[in-house]
Tab-separated table of C-alpha atoms in Angstrom:
chain	number	residue	atom	x	y	z
A	1	MET	CA	-19.439	9.821	6.197
A	2	LYS	CA	-22.445	9.294	3.953
A	3	GLN	CA	-25.126	6.903	5.140
A	4	LEU	CA	-27.203	5.596	2.263
A	5	GLU	CA	-30.250	4.408	4.157
A	6	ALA	CA	-33.911	5.221	4.627
A	7	PRO	CA	-34.221	8.557	6.472
A	8	GLN	CA	-33.570	8.109	10.168
A	9	VAL	CA	-33.051	10.611	12.943
A	10	TRP	CA	-29.676	10.379	14.672
A	11	THR	CA	-28.738	13.085	17.163
A	12	ASP	CA	-25.085	14.007	17.695
A	13	VAL	CA	-23.777	10.778	16.200
A	14	VAL	CA	-20.214	10.238	15.105
A	15	LEU	CA	-18.676	7.266	13.339
A	16	GLN	CA	-16.070	5.462	15.332
A	17	VAL	CA	-13.559	3.154	13.702
A	18	ARG	CA	-12.288	0.768	16.320
A	19	ILE	CA	-9.562	-1.813	15.940
A	20	GLN	CA	-9.439	-4.812	18.264
A	21	LYS	CA	-6.370	-7.061	18.528
A	22	ARG	CA	-7.298	-10.684	19.017
A	23	PRO	CA	-4.975	-13.228	20.641
A	24	ASP	CA	-4.136	-14.529	17.166
A	25	MET	CA	-3.192	-10.957	16.202
A	26	ASN	CA	-5.887	-10.726	13.543
A	27	PHE	CA	-7.389	-7.277	13.215
A	28	LEU	CA	-11.161	-6.896	13.401
A	29	LEU	CA	-12.657	-3.669	12.151
A	30	LEU	CA	-15.730	-2.774	14.163
A	31	LEU	CA	-17.936	0.000	12.837
A	32	SER	CA	-20.195	1.326	15.573
A	33	PHE	CA	-22.077	4.486	16.454
A	34	SER	CA	-21.776	6.229	19.808
A	35	PHE	CA	-23.527	9.287	21.195
A	36	LEU	CA	-21.451	12.341	22.033
A	37	GLY	CA	-21.144	13.025	25.711
A	38	VAL	CA	-20.877	9.383	26.762
A	39	SER	CA	-17.087	9.384	26.475
A	40	ALA	CA	-14.911	11.394	28.851
A	41	LEU	CA	-12.933	12.626	25.835
A	42	SER	CA	-13.973	15.599	23.765
A	43	PRO	CA	-15.275	14.864	20.246
A	44	ALA	CA	-11.982	16.015	18.688
A	45	GLU	CA	-9.912	13.890	21.076
A	46	GLU	CA	-12.166	10.889	20.513
A	47	MET	CA	-11.797	11.158	16.726
A	48	LYS	CA	-8.008	11.424	17.017
A	49	SER	CA	-7.957	8.390	19.302
A	50	GLN	CA	-9.968	6.351	16.806
A	51	GLU	CA	-7.760	7.617	13.978
A	52	ARG	CA	-4.630	6.382	15.770
A	53	LEU	CA	-6.194	2.947	16.248
A	54	PHE	CA	-7.132	2.693	12.589
A	55	LEU	CA	-3.697	3.885	11.396
A	56	SER	CA	-2.064	1.326	13.674
A	57	ALA	CA	-4.048	-1.422	11.956
A	58	LEU	CA	-2.794	-0.078	8.612
A	59	GLY	CA	0.767	-0.492	9.834
A	60	LEU	CA	1.321	3.274	10.178
A	61	SER	CA	2.790	4.899	13.255
A	62	GLU	CA	1.187	8.216	12.381
A	63	ARG	CA	-0.916	9.891	9.728
A	64	PRO	CA	1.104	10.138	6.486
A	65	ARG	CA	1.645	13.668	5.227
A	66	PRO	CA	3.067	13.418	1.700
A	67	ALA	CA	4.800	16.401	0.164
A	68	ALA	CA	2.727	18.760	-1.974
A	69	ALA	CA	4.611	17.665	-5.084
A	70	ALA	CA	3.742	14.056	-4.323
A	71	ARG	CA	0.055	14.889	-3.974
A	72	GLN	CA	-0.024	16.847	-7.225
A	73	ALA	CA	1.724	14.064	-9.136
A	74	ALA	CA	-0.116	11.172	-7.448
A	75	GLY	CA	-1.528	9.698	-10.640
A	76	ARG	CA	1.746	10.087	-12.510
A	77	ARG	CA	3.963	8.648	-9.787
A	78	VAL	CA	1.949	5.507	-9.123
A	79	PRO	CA	3.518	2.693	-11.179
A	80	SER	CA	1.211	1.238	-13.782
A	81	ALA	CA	1.849	-2.248	-12.372
A	82	LEU	CA	0.460	-1.180	-8.993
A	83	TRP	CA	-2.605	0.355	-10.636
A	84	ARG	CA	-3.261	-2.912	-12.467
A	85	MET	CA	-2.868	-4.956	-9.294
A	86	PHE	CA	-5.160	-2.608	-7.378
A	87	ARG	CA	-7.924	-2.751	-9.987
A	88	ARG	CA	-7.659	-6.510	-10.247
A	89	SER	CA	-7.741	-7.063	-6.467
A	90	ASP	CA	-10.561	-4.552	-5.972
A	91	GLY	CA	-12.745	-6.154	-8.629
A	92	ALA	CA	-15.031	-9.139	-8.342
A	93	GLU	CA	-12.390	-11.390	-9.869
A	94	ALA	CA	-10.354	-11.057	-6.640
A	95	GLY	CA	-12.740	-13.432	-4.922
A	96	GLY	CA	-11.587	-17.019	-4.732
A	97	SER	CA	-7.961	-16.192	-5.567
A	98	GLU	CA	-5.134	-17.844	-3.668
A	99	PRO	CA	-4.665	-15.893	-0.433
A	100	CYS	CA	-1.573	-13.754	0.084
A	101	THR	CA	-0.018	-14.408	-3.301
A	102	VAL	CA	1.186	-11.698	-5.696
A	103	ASN	CA	0.727	-13.425	-9.033
A	104	GLU	CA	2.474	-10.646	-10.956
A	105	TYR	CA	5.766	-11.500	-9.240
A	106	GLY	CA	5.086	-15.140	-8.353
A	107	VAL	CA	5.781	-14.713	-4.621
A	108	ARG	CA	3.871	-14.769	-1.359
A	109	GLY	CA	2.801	-11.403	-0.026
A	110	ASN	CA	-0.046	-9.067	0.892
A	111	ILE	CA	1.886	-5.766	0.935
A	112	ILE	CA	3.498	-4.237	-2.166
A	113	ARG	CA	5.628	-1.115	-1.748
A	114	PHE	CA	7.085	1.118	-4.429
A	115	VAL	CA	10.103	2.348	-2.431
A	116	GLN	CA	11.494	5.694	-3.578
A	117	ASP	CA	15.199	6.243	-4.200
A	118	GLN	CA	16.609	8.740	-1.699
A	119	GLY	CA	20.140	8.776	-3.050
A	120	GLY	CA	20.181	12.184	-4.724
A	121	SER	CA	21.078	13.252	-8.254
A	122	ALA	CA	23.848	11.974	-10.529
A	123	GLY	CA	27.269	13.605	-10.791
A	124	PRO	CA	30.789	13.015	-12.132
A	125	SER	CA	32.311	9.685	-11.181
A	126	SER	CA	35.302	9.535	-8.856
A	127	SER	CA	36.817	6.605	-10.767
A	128	CYS	CA	36.153	7.388	-14.422
A	129	ASP	CA	36.532	10.659	-16.352
A	130	SER	CA	33.835	9.748	-18.893
A	131	CYS	CA	31.362	8.349	-16.367
A	132	LEU	CA	28.405	9.518	-14.357
A	133	GLU	CA	27.848	8.202	-10.851
A	134	LYS	CA	24.580	8.021	-8.922
A	135	GLN	CA	24.083	7.015	-5.318
A	136	LEU	CA	21.020	4.831	-4.674
A	137	PHE	CA	19.450	4.486	-1.247
A	138	PHE	CA	16.255	2.650	-0.319
A	139	ASN	CA	14.940	2.899	3.237
A	140	MET	CA	13.908	-0.629	4.193
A	141	SER	CA	13.068	0.319	7.777
A	142	VAL	CA	9.540	1.093	6.526
A	143	LEU	CA	8.829	-2.646	6.791
A	144	GLN	CA	7.402	-3.754	10.125
A	145	PRO	CA	9.391	-6.401	12.055
A	146	VAL	CA	6.541	-8.897	11.623
A	147	GLU	CA	6.709	-8.659	7.817
A	148	LEU	CA	8.518	-11.353	5.840
A	149	LEU	CA	10.307	-9.949	2.789
A	150	SER	CA	9.468	-12.059	-0.275
A	151	LEU	CA	10.925	-9.934	-3.065
A	152	ALA	CA	12.996	-6.782	-3.520
A	153	GLN	CA	13.371	-5.968	-7.200
A	154	LEU	CA	15.471	-3.035	-8.341
A	155	GLU	CA	14.286	-1.266	-11.465
A	156	VAL	CA	16.471	1.344	-13.144
A	157	THR	CA	14.858	3.288	-15.984
A	158	PHE	CA	16.815	5.368	-18.482
A	159	HIS	CA	15.015	8.386	-19.981
A	160	TRP	CA	16.453	10.583	-22.697
A	161	LYS	CA	16.468	14.287	-21.964
A	162	PRO	CA	14.185	16.566	-24.020
A	163	LEU	CA	15.554	17.785	-27.350
A	164	ARG	CA	18.144	14.991	-27.444
A	165	PRO	CA	19.899	15.078	-30.844
A	166	ALA	CA	18.638	12.185	-32.951
A	167	GLU	CA	22.194	11.516	-34.146
A	168	LEU	CA	23.107	10.184	-30.702
A	169	LEU	CA	20.677	7.292	-31.153
A	170	GLN	CA	22.093	6.169	-34.503
A	171	ASN	CA	24.491	3.302	-35.208
A	172	GLN	CA	23.230	1.081	-32.336
A	173	ARG	CA	25.134	2.980	-29.667
A	174	SER	CA	25.023	1.763	-26.059
A	175	VAL	CA	25.740	2.708	-22.453
A	176	SER	CA	27.849	0.633	-20.077
A	177	VAL	CA	26.140	0.200	-16.705
A	178	SER	CA	27.888	-0.932	-13.529
A	179	LEU	CA	26.188	-1.453	-10.177
A	180	TYR	CA	28.015	-1.710	-6.856
A	181	ARG	CA	26.913	-2.281	-3.282
A	182	VAL	CA	28.533	-0.134	-0.624
A	183	ILE	CA	29.766	-2.160	2.348
A	184	ARG	CA	30.814	0.692	4.650
A	185	SER	CA	31.138	4.456	4.878
A	186	THR	CA	34.143	6.023	3.197
A	187	LEU	CA	36.498	7.929	5.459
A	188	ARG	CA	37.766	11.335	4.386
A	189	GLY	CA	40.738	10.965	2.049
A	190	ALA	CA	40.132	7.264	1.397
A	191	SER	CA	39.249	5.793	-1.973
A	192	PRO	CA	35.504	5.105	-2.380
A	193	GLN	CA	36.259	2.109	-4.604
A	194	ALA	CA	37.731	0.197	-1.646
A	195	ASN	CA	34.290	0.080	-0.003
A	196	ARG	CA	32.388	-1.163	-3.047
A	197	ARG	CA	31.611	-4.633	-4.294
A	198	PRO	CA	30.374	-5.234	-7.858
A	199	LEU	CA	26.853	-6.548	-8.397
A	200	LEU	CA	26.273	-6.030	-12.102
A	201	SER	CA	28.087	-4.974	-15.260
A	202	GLN	CA	25.949	-4.738	-18.367
A	203	THR	CA	25.611	-2.936	-21.660
A	204	VAL	CA	22.293	-1.238	-22.391
A	205	LYS	CA	21.393	-0.354	-25.972
A	206	LEU	CA	20.159	3.172	-26.476
A	207	GLN	CA	16.559	3.590	-27.650
A	208	PRO	CA	14.350	6.633	-28.230
A	209	GLY	CA	11.904	5.454	-25.536
A	210	PRO	CA	12.550	4.596	-21.877
A	211	THR	CA	14.714	1.521	-21.244
A	212	SER	CA	14.521	-0.478	-18.015
A	213	LEU	CA	16.990	-2.693	-16.215
A	214	LYS	CA	15.727	-5.040	-13.451
A	215	MET	CA	17.627	-6.992	-10.812
A	216	ASP	CA	16.623	-9.165	-7.846
A	217	LEU	CA	18.095	-7.725	-4.628
A	218	THR	CA	16.006	-9.672	-2.102
A	219	ALA	CA	18.919	-11.092	-0.097
A	220	LEU	CA	20.711	-7.744	-0.002
A	221	ALA	CA	17.563	-5.826	0.942
A	222	GLU	CA	16.875	-8.248	3.796
A	223	GLY	CA	20.217	-7.226	5.290
A	224	TRP	CA	19.300	-3.550	4.879
A	225	ARG	CA	16.488	-4.014	7.411
A	226	LYS	CA	19.066	-4.326	10.216
A	227	PRO	CA	20.233	-1.040	11.800
A	228	GLY	CA	23.554	0.229	10.480
A	229	ARG	CA	23.704	-2.228	7.568
A	230	ASN	CA	22.304	-0.119	4.739
A	231	TYR	CA	24.960	1.917	2.927
A	232	GLY	CA	23.114	1.903	-0.381
A	233	LEU	CA	24.275	1.278	-3.929
A	234	VAL	CA	26.332	3.095	-6.544
A	235	LEU	CA	25.275	3.137	-10.199
A	236	GLU	CA	27.953	4.077	-12.711
A	237	LEU	CA	27.273	4.960	-16.361
A	238	LEU	CA	29.944	5.108	-19.056
A	239	ALA	CA	29.267	7.433	-22.008
A	240	PRO	CA	28.614	5.769	-25.384
A	241	SER	CA	31.792	4.651	-27.107
A	242	ALA	CA	32.254	5.927	-30.626
A	243	ASP	CA	31.508	3.482	-33.397
A	244	PRO	CA	34.183	3.434	-36.183
A	245	SER	CA	31.526	4.352	-38.740
A	246	TYR	CA	30.202	7.142	-36.525
A	247	SER	CA	31.359	10.701	-37.077
A	248	ALA	CA	33.372	11.725	-34.025
A	249	ASN	CA	32.344	15.362	-34.231
A	250	LEU	CA	28.748	14.387	-33.315
A	251	LEU	CA	29.777	13.178	-29.841
A	252	PRO	CA	29.450	16.012	-27.302
A	253	VAL	CA	32.578	17.146	-25.535
A	254	ASP	CA	30.771	16.815	-22.180
A	255	PRO	CA	30.045	13.083	-21.706
A	256	THR	CA	27.045	13.878	-19.479
A	257	LEU	CA	25.237	15.234	-22.528
A	258	ALA	CA	25.378	11.781	-24.115
A	259	LEU	CA	23.919	10.004	-21.068
A	260	PRO	CA	20.248	9.513	-20.214
A	261	LEU	CA	18.378	10.599	-17.108
A	262	VAL	CA	18.264	7.808	-14.528
A	263	ARG	CA	15.366	6.944	-12.232
A	264	ALA	CA	15.559	4.061	-9.797
A	265	SER	CA	12.973	2.375	-7.602
A	266	LEU	CA	12.658	-0.764	-5.520
A	267	VAL	CA	9.550	-2.942	-5.576
A	268	ALA	CA	9.307	-4.623	-2.164
A	269	VAL	CA	6.775	-7.429	-1.673
A	270	SER	CA	6.296	-8.589	1.902
A	271	LEU	CA	3.947	-10.859	3.817
A	272	ASN	CA	2.270	-10.095	7.123
A	273	PRO	CA	1.299	-13.639	8.197
A	274	HIS	CA	-1.142	-12.345	10.822
A	275	GLN	CA	-3.268	-10.673	8.155
A	276	CYS	CA	-3.406	-13.535	5.693
A	277	ARG	CA	-6.632	-15.426	5.169
A	278	SER	CA	-8.581	-16.686	2.199
A	279	ARG	CA	-10.040	-13.781	0.249
A	280	GLN	CA	-13.772	-14.181	-0.246
A	281	ARG	CA	-15.661	-12.870	-3.219
A	282	ARG	CA	-17.410	-9.669	-2.213
A	283	SER	CA	-21.149	-10.074	-2.515
A	284	THR	CA	-23.390	-7.466	-4.080
A	285	PHE	CA	-25.235	-5.636	-1.337
A	286	HIS	CA	-28.995	-5.235	-1.841
A	287	ALA	CA	-30.948	-3.144	0.652
A	288	PRO	CA	-34.586	-4.157	1.137
A	289	LEU	CA	-37.167	-1.954	-0.534
A	290	THR	CA	-39.158	-1.506	2.673
A	291	PRO	CA	-37.719	-0.302	6.001
A	292	SER	CA	-37.245	-3.047	8.557
A	293	SER	CA	-36.343	-3.122	12.248
A	294	VAL	CA	-35.048	-6.704	12.015
A	295	CYS	CA	-31.303	-7.404	12.163
A	296	ARG	CA	-29.678	-6.925	8.790
A	297	ALA	CA	-26.800	-5.147	7.047
A	298	ARG	CA	-27.353	-1.424	6.472
A	299	ARG	CA	-25.602	0.732	3.935
A	300	LEU	CA	-22.733	2.868	5.188
A	301	TYR	CA	-20.376	4.599	2.764
A	302	VAL	CA	-17.050	5.758	4.213
A	303	ASP	CA	-15.731	8.764	2.286
A	304	PHE	CA	-12.072	9.442	3.050
A	305	ARG	CA	-12.542	13.113	2.188
A	306	ASP	CA	-14.911	13.461	5.119
A	307	VAL	CA	-12.108	12.550	7.524
A	308	GLY	CA	-9.426	14.519	5.650
A	309	TRP	CA	-7.429	11.543	4.391
A	310	GLN	CA	-7.692	12.288	0.665
A	311	ASP	CA	-4.122	13.671	0.567
A	312	TRP	CA	-2.479	10.323	1.388
A	313	ILE	CA	-5.008	7.694	0.284
A	314	ILE	CA	-4.696	7.440	-3.490
A	315	ALA	CA	-7.462	4.895	-4.055
A	316	PRO	CA	-10.219	4.177	-3.386
A	317	GLN	CA	-11.713	7.557	-2.525
A	318	GLY	CA	-14.141	5.707	-0.288
A	319	TYR	CA	-15.844	2.354	0.071
A	320	MET	CA	-19.120	0.762	1.136
A	321	ALA	CA	-18.328	-0.446	4.664
A	322	ASN	CA	-21.927	-1.136	5.831
A	323	TYR	CA	-22.904	-1.987	9.409
A	324	CYS	CA	-25.259	-4.272	11.307
A	325	HIS	CA	-28.358	-2.985	13.067
A	326	GLY	CA	-31.757	-4.316	14.094
A	327	GLU	CA	-33.587	-6.542	16.522
A	328	CYS	CA	-33.345	-10.288	17.006
A	329	PRO	CA	-36.982	-11.117	17.828
A	330	PHE	CA	-38.473	-14.389	19.021
A	331	PRO	CA	-38.721	-16.751	17.251
A	332	LEU	CA	-35.524	-16.392	15.235
A	333	SER	CA	-36.006	-17.182	11.557
A	334	GLU	CA	-33.377	-18.827	9.386
A	335	SER	CA	-32.775	-15.516	7.604
A	336	LEU	CA	-31.375	-14.076	10.847
A	337	ASN	CA	-28.509	-16.600	10.869
A	338	GLY	CA	-28.879	-17.300	14.568
A	339	THR	CA	-26.773	-19.783	16.497
A	340	ASN	CA	-28.283	-22.365	18.827
A	341	HIS	CA	-27.250	-20.161	21.726
A	342	ALA	CA	-28.996	-17.148	20.164
A	343	ILE	CA	-32.167	-19.189	19.620
A	344	LEU	CA	-32.212	-20.251	23.269
A	345	GLN	CA	-31.437	-16.699	24.401
A	346	THR	CA	-34.414	-15.293	22.488
A	347	LEU	CA	-36.609	-17.967	24.075
A	348	VAL	CA	-35.444	-17.011	27.576
A	349	HIS	CA	-35.823	-13.321	26.711
A	350	SER	CA	-39.453	-13.892	25.729
A	351	LEU	CA	-40.036	-15.364	29.202
A	352	ASP	CA	-37.852	-12.889	31.114
A	353	PRO	CA	-37.372	-9.705	29.029
A	354	VAL	CA	-35.991	-7.734	31.993
A	355	GLY	CA	-33.355	-10.193	33.167
A	356	THR	CA	-32.229	-11.532	29.788
A	357	PRO	CA	-31.372	-9.264	26.818
A	358	GLN	CA	-32.005	-10.115	23.195
A	359	PRO	CA	-29.110	-11.482	21.126
A	360	CYS	CA	-26.999	-8.867	19.378
A	361	CYS	CA	-27.024	-8.058	15.669
A	362	VAL	CA	-23.399	-8.496	14.563
A	363	PRO	CA	-21.377	-9.100	11.373
A	364	ILE	CA	-21.021	-12.778	10.504
A	365	ARG	CA	-19.348	-12.383	7.104
A	366	LEU	CA	-16.884	-9.703	6.102
A	367	SER	CA	-14.747	-9.151	3.022
A	368	PRO	CA	-11.433	-7.361	2.403
A	369	VAL	CA	-10.605	-4.043	0.760
A	370	SER	CA	-7.454	-3.102	-1.146
A	371	MET	CA	-5.951	0.327	-0.516
A	372	LEU	CA	-3.354	2.300	-2.453
A	373	TYR	CA	-1.717	5.017	-0.376
A	374	TYR	CA	1.420	6.950	0.578
A	375	ASP	CA	3.288	5.963	3.716
A	376	ASN	CA	5.312	8.309	5.920
A	377	ASN	CA	8.263	8.174	3.494
A	378	ASP	CA	6.241	9.060	0.358
A	379	ASN	CA	6.439	5.439	-0.830
A	380	VAL	CA	3.417	4.138	-2.720
A	381	VAL	CA	1.929	1.120	-0.936
A	382	LEU	CA	-0.676	-1.393	-2.101
A	383	ARG	CA	-2.098	-3.362	0.790
A	384	HIS	CA	-5.004	-5.748	1.290
A	385	TYR	CA	-6.964	-5.415	4.537
A	386	GLN	CA	-9.234	-8.100	5.906
A	387	ASP	CA	-12.649	-7.572	7.533
A	388	MET	CA	-13.355	-4.118	6.113
A	389	VAL	CA	-16.788	-4.653	4.523
A	390	VAL	CA	-19.851	-6.104	6.268
A	391	ASP	CA	-21.482	-8.509	3.829
A	392	GLU	CA	-23.903	-10.319	6.110
A	393	CYS	CA	-25.313	-9.947	9.623
A	394	GLY	CA	-26.736	-12.389	12.121
A	395	CYS	CA	-27.972	-12.738	15.683
A	396	ARG	CA	-25.387	-13.884	18.209
């Protein structure tokens, strides 16, 4: 952690990130300092305890540990749409926007997941000699029970392999695409087609660049959240049919050579209603030029590298969390944002400083932070978290 403040002497101080569950299930992030030796836990145990609390507030059961390949390709694997949404939500223009609405998809939500396909690679089809077949599987158990699924959009992208002969893209050739949902497991010796139900049959024109096919699977994906109900999908591709004006000797003998590479993903937008409030515009923090012992917000920059989370948090690399510190002296001025109770408490404290403590310097206005990270299944998640930045302090 990097504290951007006038030089102060702190001995054996560690940053604790504590999460408190209120009766209304809202999460409040409290940033506080504690001296080592006060807790019965060792420093390492105390940090792990605080880490578990913070991860729980992020909706994670444990610390994500993405594969090395995922870490190396982090920038490449993050969809451009998620990058745009992250930059827009993290900027000043996020303030004042309608709470818990994903404008890019026109649905309610505060969690956007880019769910990876776990269905394996494509192979020969069991029902068609000239077809390729690919199993698609999206693990929807990553959603918490409290989350309301607003949208599940399947996106299938076709990429041509390197060194693809240009002749294959001539004469407006196309690929026939069929999508099926699997309703049950196939027993040994039984026909797989008996357990499939058609969802889509479409022709996709071949192009030199990537071509995408999108489909709304919200209702189907909602059923996948129940145990034992997710048997995945089957995508079937039929090799391009020869055009009468097209020379037949240009079509490869192996139909797989005439078919593109297929990548599939599922964009899942969900809403956690307990973490949905109006998003306030984040104010620009200005530290006073002269040191002061009066209650005010102090600069505190949280660097995720300092706590070893840089391998699963994609962005931001850190953020200005700030904290509240200082005295609430008598008489309380308007700048200290004191309540009537705090004003009376300072008055009583001035008369009885031993029996009555001063009011506390606490956050009175906080703003959210957007985070882009990997979950425990290597899915890319964009999530908005309330009460992460201290914007203003007051005496309470």
